[in-house]
Amino acid sequence: MKRVFSILMLAVLCLGFTACSDDDDDKKVTWPEEISDTHSYTKKLLVAEGAGFDIPLEIKLEDFSNVKDFQDKIRTAEAKAESFIKITGVTEGEHNFETLTLRVKGTNIQLVLTNVDKDMTYNGVKTDLPFLDKVVERLAKQKEITLQIKGTSDKKINEDVVLQLNLSALFKMRK
């Protein structure tokens, strides 16, 4: 009798633990369909007079705080209209860049800015800067890219010349 009672109690306990378990097969982990995020990068251009420069700018997906927990879920990404490239200190320092090239390292994705002789802001992602769309797309796929900033200055550049890259992106997630 004790044995039957023990087996019955054990069966009831097992059933109780199974019924009260938090492990629900019907629950699915969900994440947003889209996430918007912005991150700004700043690079000082320090070079000697007449010297060429090739300055790397590391861009990482984890820099975008809203998407860093969903990096493996990103399907595609596109730059938003708030994205821009701004160059300051050129006018005040009376500098001149015949060409200033921004290239995603290891690719043909590049933007060539010519006759940069004053402070400028380049925006208009869809019209003037489809380059930033390609940068964001590549970042979504590779999680980390290097943007090479290349050019030649007609005079020595001090810390006053700054390139600011503001990347505002819409990340679309896999279902």
mmCIF file of C-alpha atoms in Angstrom:
data_model
loop_
_atom_site.group_PDB
_atom_site.id
_atom_site.type_symbol
_atom_site.label_atom_id
_atom_site.label_comp_id
_atom_site.label_asym_id
_atom_site.label_seq_id
_atom_site.Cartn_x
_atom_site.Cartn_y
_atom_site.Cartn_z
ATOM 1 C CA MET A 1 0.000 0.000 0.000
ATOM 2 C CA LYS A 2 2.830 2.369 0.837
ATOM 3 C CA ARG A 3 4.410 1.651 -2.513
ATOM 4 C CA VAL A 4 1.204 2.443 -4.442
ATOM 5 C CA PHE A 5 0.752 5.624 -2.414
ATOM 6 C CA SER A 6 4.395 6.677 -3.083
ATOM 7 C CA ILE A 7 4.048 6.083 -6.817
ATOM 8 C CA LEU A 8 0.769 7.994 -6.864
ATOM 9 C CA MET A 9 2.338 10.958 -4.995
ATOM 10 C CA LEU A 10 5.334 10.959 -7.321
ATOM 11 C CA ALA A 11 3.019 11.013 -10.359
ATOM 12 C CA VAL A 12 1.020 13.915 -8.866
ATOM 13 C CA LEU A 13 4.216 15.891 -8.154
ATOM 14 C CA CYS A 14 5.538 15.320 -11.688
ATOM 15 C CA LEU A 15 2.221 16.416 -13.163
ATOM 16 C CA GLY A 16 2.205 19.484 -10.898
ATOM 17 C CA PHE A 17 5.705 20.561 -11.923
ATOM 18 C CA THR A 18 4.928 20.061 -15.589
ATOM 19 C CA ALA A 19 1.663 22.010 -15.409
ATOM 20 C CA CYS A 20 3.205 24.936 -13.510
ATOM 21 C CA SER A 21 6.304 25.211 -15.660
ATOM 22 C CA ASP A 22 7.094 28.545 -17.375
ATOM 23 C CA ASP A 23 8.245 26.711 -20.477
ATOM 24 C CA ASP A 24 5.395 27.422 -22.896
ATOM 25 C CA ASP A 25 5.909 26.134 -26.416
ATOM 26 C CA ASP A 26 3.359 28.631 -27.746
ATOM 27 C CA LYS A 27 5.448 31.632 -26.643
ATOM 28 C CA LYS A 28 7.582 33.115 -29.403
ATOM 29 C CA VAL A 29 10.388 35.595 -28.980
ATOM 30 C CA THR A 30 9.517 38.746 -30.883
ATOM 31 C CA TRP A 31 11.446 41.826 -31.921
ATOM 32 C CA PRO A 32 10.488 45.026 -33.742
ATOM 33 C CA GLU A 33 10.039 44.967 -37.512
ATOM 34 C CA GLU A 34 12.033 48.198 -37.901
ATOM 35 C CA ILE A 35 14.371 50.184 -35.695
ATOM 36 C CA SER A 36 15.573 53.738 -36.331
ATOM 37 C CA ASP A 37 18.865 54.835 -34.865
ATOM 38 C CA THR A 38 21.491 57.541 -35.292
ATOM 39 C CA HIS A 39 25.174 57.744 -34.496
ATOM 40 C CA SER A 40 27.612 60.559 -35.190
ATOM 41 C CA TYR A 41 31.301 60.062 -35.970
ATOM 42 C CA THR A 42 33.932 62.805 -35.866
ATOM 43 C CA LYS A 43 37.430 62.701 -37.316
ATOM 44 C CA LYS A 44 40.059 65.458 -37.165
ATOM 45 C CA LEU A 45 42.132 65.821 -40.305
ATOM 46 C CA LEU A 46 45.753 66.402 -39.255
ATOM 47 C CA VAL A 47 48.269 66.437 -42.124
ATOM 48 C CA ALA A 48 51.452 68.145 -43.240
ATOM 49 C CA GLU A 49 51.477 70.753 -45.997
ATOM 50 C CA GLY A 50 51.163 69.203 -49.433
ATOM 51 C CA ALA A 51 51.044 65.723 -47.970
ATOM 52 C CA GLY A 52 48.440 63.177 -48.827
ATOM 53 C CA PHE A 53 46.430 61.602 -46.071
ATOM 54 C CA ASP A 54 44.582 58.334 -45.657
ATOM 55 C CA ILE A 55 42.681 58.373 -42.381
ATOM 56 C CA PRO A 56 40.570 55.377 -41.289
ATOM 57 C CA LEU A 57 37.193 55.797 -39.609
ATOM 58 C CA GLU A 58 35.859 52.651 -37.923
ATOM 59 C CA ILE A 59 32.071 52.266 -38.092
ATOM 60 C CA LYS A 60 30.485 49.483 -36.052
ATOM 61 C CA LEU A 61 26.908 48.299 -35.843
ATOM 62 C CA GLU A 62 27.250 48.102 -32.054
ATOM 63 C CA ASP A 63 27.715 51.912 -32.044
ATOM 64 C CA PHE A 64 23.977 52.155 -32.718
ATOM 65 C CA SER A 65 22.531 51.623 -29.237
ATOM 66 C CA ASN A 66 18.971 50.792 -30.349
ATOM 67 C CA VAL A 67 20.027 47.870 -32.563
ATOM 68 C CA LYS A 68 23.020 46.382 -30.778
ATOM 69 C CA ASP A 69 20.835 43.684 -29.167
ATOM 70 C CA PHE A 70 19.295 42.784 -32.549
ATOM 71 C CA GLN A 71 22.407 42.652 -34.773
ATOM 72 C CA ASP A 72 21.750 39.083 -35.897
ATOM 73 C CA LYS A 73 18.139 39.888 -36.797
ATOM 74 C CA ILE A 74 18.856 42.733 -39.253
ATOM 75 C CA ARG A 75 17.780 41.961 -42.817
ATOM 76 C CA THR A 76 18.479 45.305 -44.537
ATOM 77 C CA ALA A 77 19.157 48.923 -43.684
ATOM 78 C CA GLU A 78 18.855 52.260 -45.400
ATOM 79 C CA ALA A 79 20.106 55.739 -44.607
ATOM 80 C CA LYS A 80 17.501 58.269 -43.545
ATOM 81 C CA ALA A 81 17.246 61.882 -44.690
ATOM 82 C CA GLU A 82 18.805 63.115 -41.433
ATOM 83 C CA SER A 83 22.178 61.641 -42.479
ATOM 84 C CA PHE A 84 24.885 64.064 -43.558
ATOM 85 C CA ILE A 85 28.602 64.677 -43.985
ATOM 86 C CA LYS A 86 29.875 67.971 -42.615
ATOM 87 C CA ILE A 87 33.343 69.456 -43.009
ATOM 88 C CA THR A 88 34.280 72.394 -40.788
ATOM 89 C CA GLY A 89 37.428 74.457 -40.249
ATOM 90 C CA VAL A 90 38.213 74.693 -43.963
ATOM 91 C CA THR A 91 37.038 78.291 -44.383
ATOM 92 C CA GLU A 92 38.694 79.601 -41.214
ATOM 93 C CA GLY A 93 41.984 77.828 -41.950
ATOM 94 C CA GLU A 94 41.858 78.868 -45.623
ATOM 95 C CA HIS A 95 42.412 75.263 -46.682
ATOM 96 C CA ASN A 96 41.709 73.729 -50.060
ATOM 97 C CA PHE A 97 41.186 70.089 -50.964
ATOM 98 C CA GLU A 98 41.189 69.474 -54.690
ATOM 99 C CA THR A 99 39.572 66.128 -53.959
ATOM 100 C CA LEU A 100 38.447 64.498 -50.761
ATOM 101 C CA THR A 101 37.518 60.831 -51.137
ATOM 102 C CA LEU A 102 35.540 58.699 -48.729
ATOM 103 C CA ARG A 103 35.718 54.986 -49.571
ATOM 104 C CA VAL A 104 34.466 51.869 -47.827
ATOM 105 C CA LYS A 105 37.669 49.846 -47.436
ATOM 106 C CA GLY A 106 37.847 46.789 -49.674
ATOM 107 C CA THR A 107 35.002 47.913 -51.953
ATOM 108 C CA ASN A 108 34.226 50.255 -54.850
ATOM 109 C CA ILE A 109 31.775 52.198 -52.691
ATOM 110 C CA GLN A 110 33.087 55.753 -52.626
ATOM 111 C CA LEU A 111 32.199 59.413 -52.616
ATOM 112 C CA VAL A 112 34.519 61.960 -54.231
ATOM 113 C CA LEU A 113 34.100 65.554 -53.105
ATOM 114 C CA THR A 114 35.880 68.065 -55.347
ATOM 115 C CA ASN A 115 37.110 71.606 -54.723
ATOM 116 C CA VAL A 116 36.448 71.629 -51.000
ATOM 117 C CA ASP A 117 37.584 75.166 -50.186
ATOM 118 C CA LYS A 118 35.011 76.146 -47.573
ATOM 119 C CA ASP A 119 33.001 74.570 -44.779
ATOM 120 C CA MET A 120 30.281 72.405 -46.267
ATOM 121 C CA THR A 121 27.440 70.114 -45.304
ATOM 122 C CA TYR A 122 26.490 67.371 -47.738
ATOM 123 C CA ASN A 123 23.028 65.913 -47.256
ATOM 124 C CA GLY A 124 20.185 64.673 -49.397
ATOM 125 C CA VAL A 125 20.721 60.947 -48.964
ATOM 126 C CA LYS A 126 18.530 59.864 -51.867
ATOM 127 C CA THR A 127 19.687 62.519 -54.343
ATOM 128 C CA ASP A 128 23.164 63.813 -53.496
ATOM 129 C CA LEU A 129 24.418 61.080 -51.203
ATOM 130 C CA PRO A 130 23.307 57.583 -52.231
ATOM 131 C CA PHE A 131 26.805 56.776 -50.937
ATOM 132 C CA LEU A 132 25.498 56.832 -47.363
ATOM 133 C CA ASP A 133 22.739 54.377 -48.311
ATOM 134 C CA LYS A 134 25.420 51.970 -49.523
ATOM 135 C CA VAL A 135 27.494 52.524 -46.372
ATOM 136 C CA VAL A 136 24.533 51.657 -44.137
ATOM 137 C CA GLU A 137 23.603 48.610 -46.269
ATOM 138 C CA ARG A 138 27.181 47.306 -46.044
ATOM 139 C CA LEU A 139 27.290 47.973 -42.293
ATOM 140 C CA ALA A 140 24.097 45.936 -41.782
ATOM 141 C CA LYS A 141 25.651 42.974 -43.626
ATOM 142 C CA GLN A 142 29.174 43.071 -42.186
ATOM 143 C CA LYS A 143 28.524 44.544 -38.702
ATOM 144 C CA GLU A 144 31.748 46.577 -38.990
ATOM 145 C CA ILE A 145 33.350 48.591 -41.797
ATOM 146 C CA THR A 146 36.240 51.003 -42.236
ATOM 147 C CA LEU A 147 35.709 54.252 -44.088
ATOM 148 C CA GLN A 148 38.960 55.562 -45.604
ATOM 149 C CA ILE A 149 39.202 59.365 -45.820
ATOM 150 C CA LYS A 150 41.758 60.296 -48.487
ATOM 151 C CA GLY A 151 42.936 63.587 -49.878
ATOM 152 C CA THR A 152 45.725 66.108 -50.217
ATOM 153 C CA SER A 153 45.924 69.476 -48.526
ATOM 154 C CA ASP A 154 47.547 72.553 -50.018
ATOM 155 C CA LYS A 155 48.793 73.532 -46.545
ATOM 156 C CA LYS A 156 49.349 72.060 -43.098
ATOM 157 C CA ILE A 157 46.112 71.120 -41.382
ATOM 158 C CA ASN A 158 45.773 71.505 -37.651
ATOM 159 C CA GLU A 159 43.029 70.178 -35.407
ATOM 160 C CA ASP A 160 40.567 72.799 -36.660
ATOM 161 C CA VAL A 161 39.528 70.809 -39.754
ATOM 162 C CA VAL A 162 36.940 68.233 -38.745
ATOM 163 C CA LEU A 163 34.893 65.767 -40.759
ATOM 164 C CA GLN A 164 31.615 64.793 -39.121
ATOM 165 C CA LEU A 165 29.603 61.849 -40.400
ATOM 166 C CA ASN A 166 26.082 61.646 -39.029
ATOM 167 C CA LEU A 167 24.499 58.294 -39.895
ATOM 168 C CA SER A 168 20.780 58.035 -39.313
ATOM 169 C CA ALA A 169 19.441 54.674 -40.425
ATOM 170 C CA LEU A 170 16.326 52.549 -40.588
ATOM 171 C CA PHE A 171 17.147 48.911 -39.835
ATOM 172 C CA LYS A 172 14.622 46.330 -41.076
ATOM 173 C CA MET A 173 14.492 43.043 -39.205
ATOM 174 C CA ARG A 174 13.985 39.465 -40.322
ATOM 175 C CA LYS A 175 10.719 37.854 -39.302
#
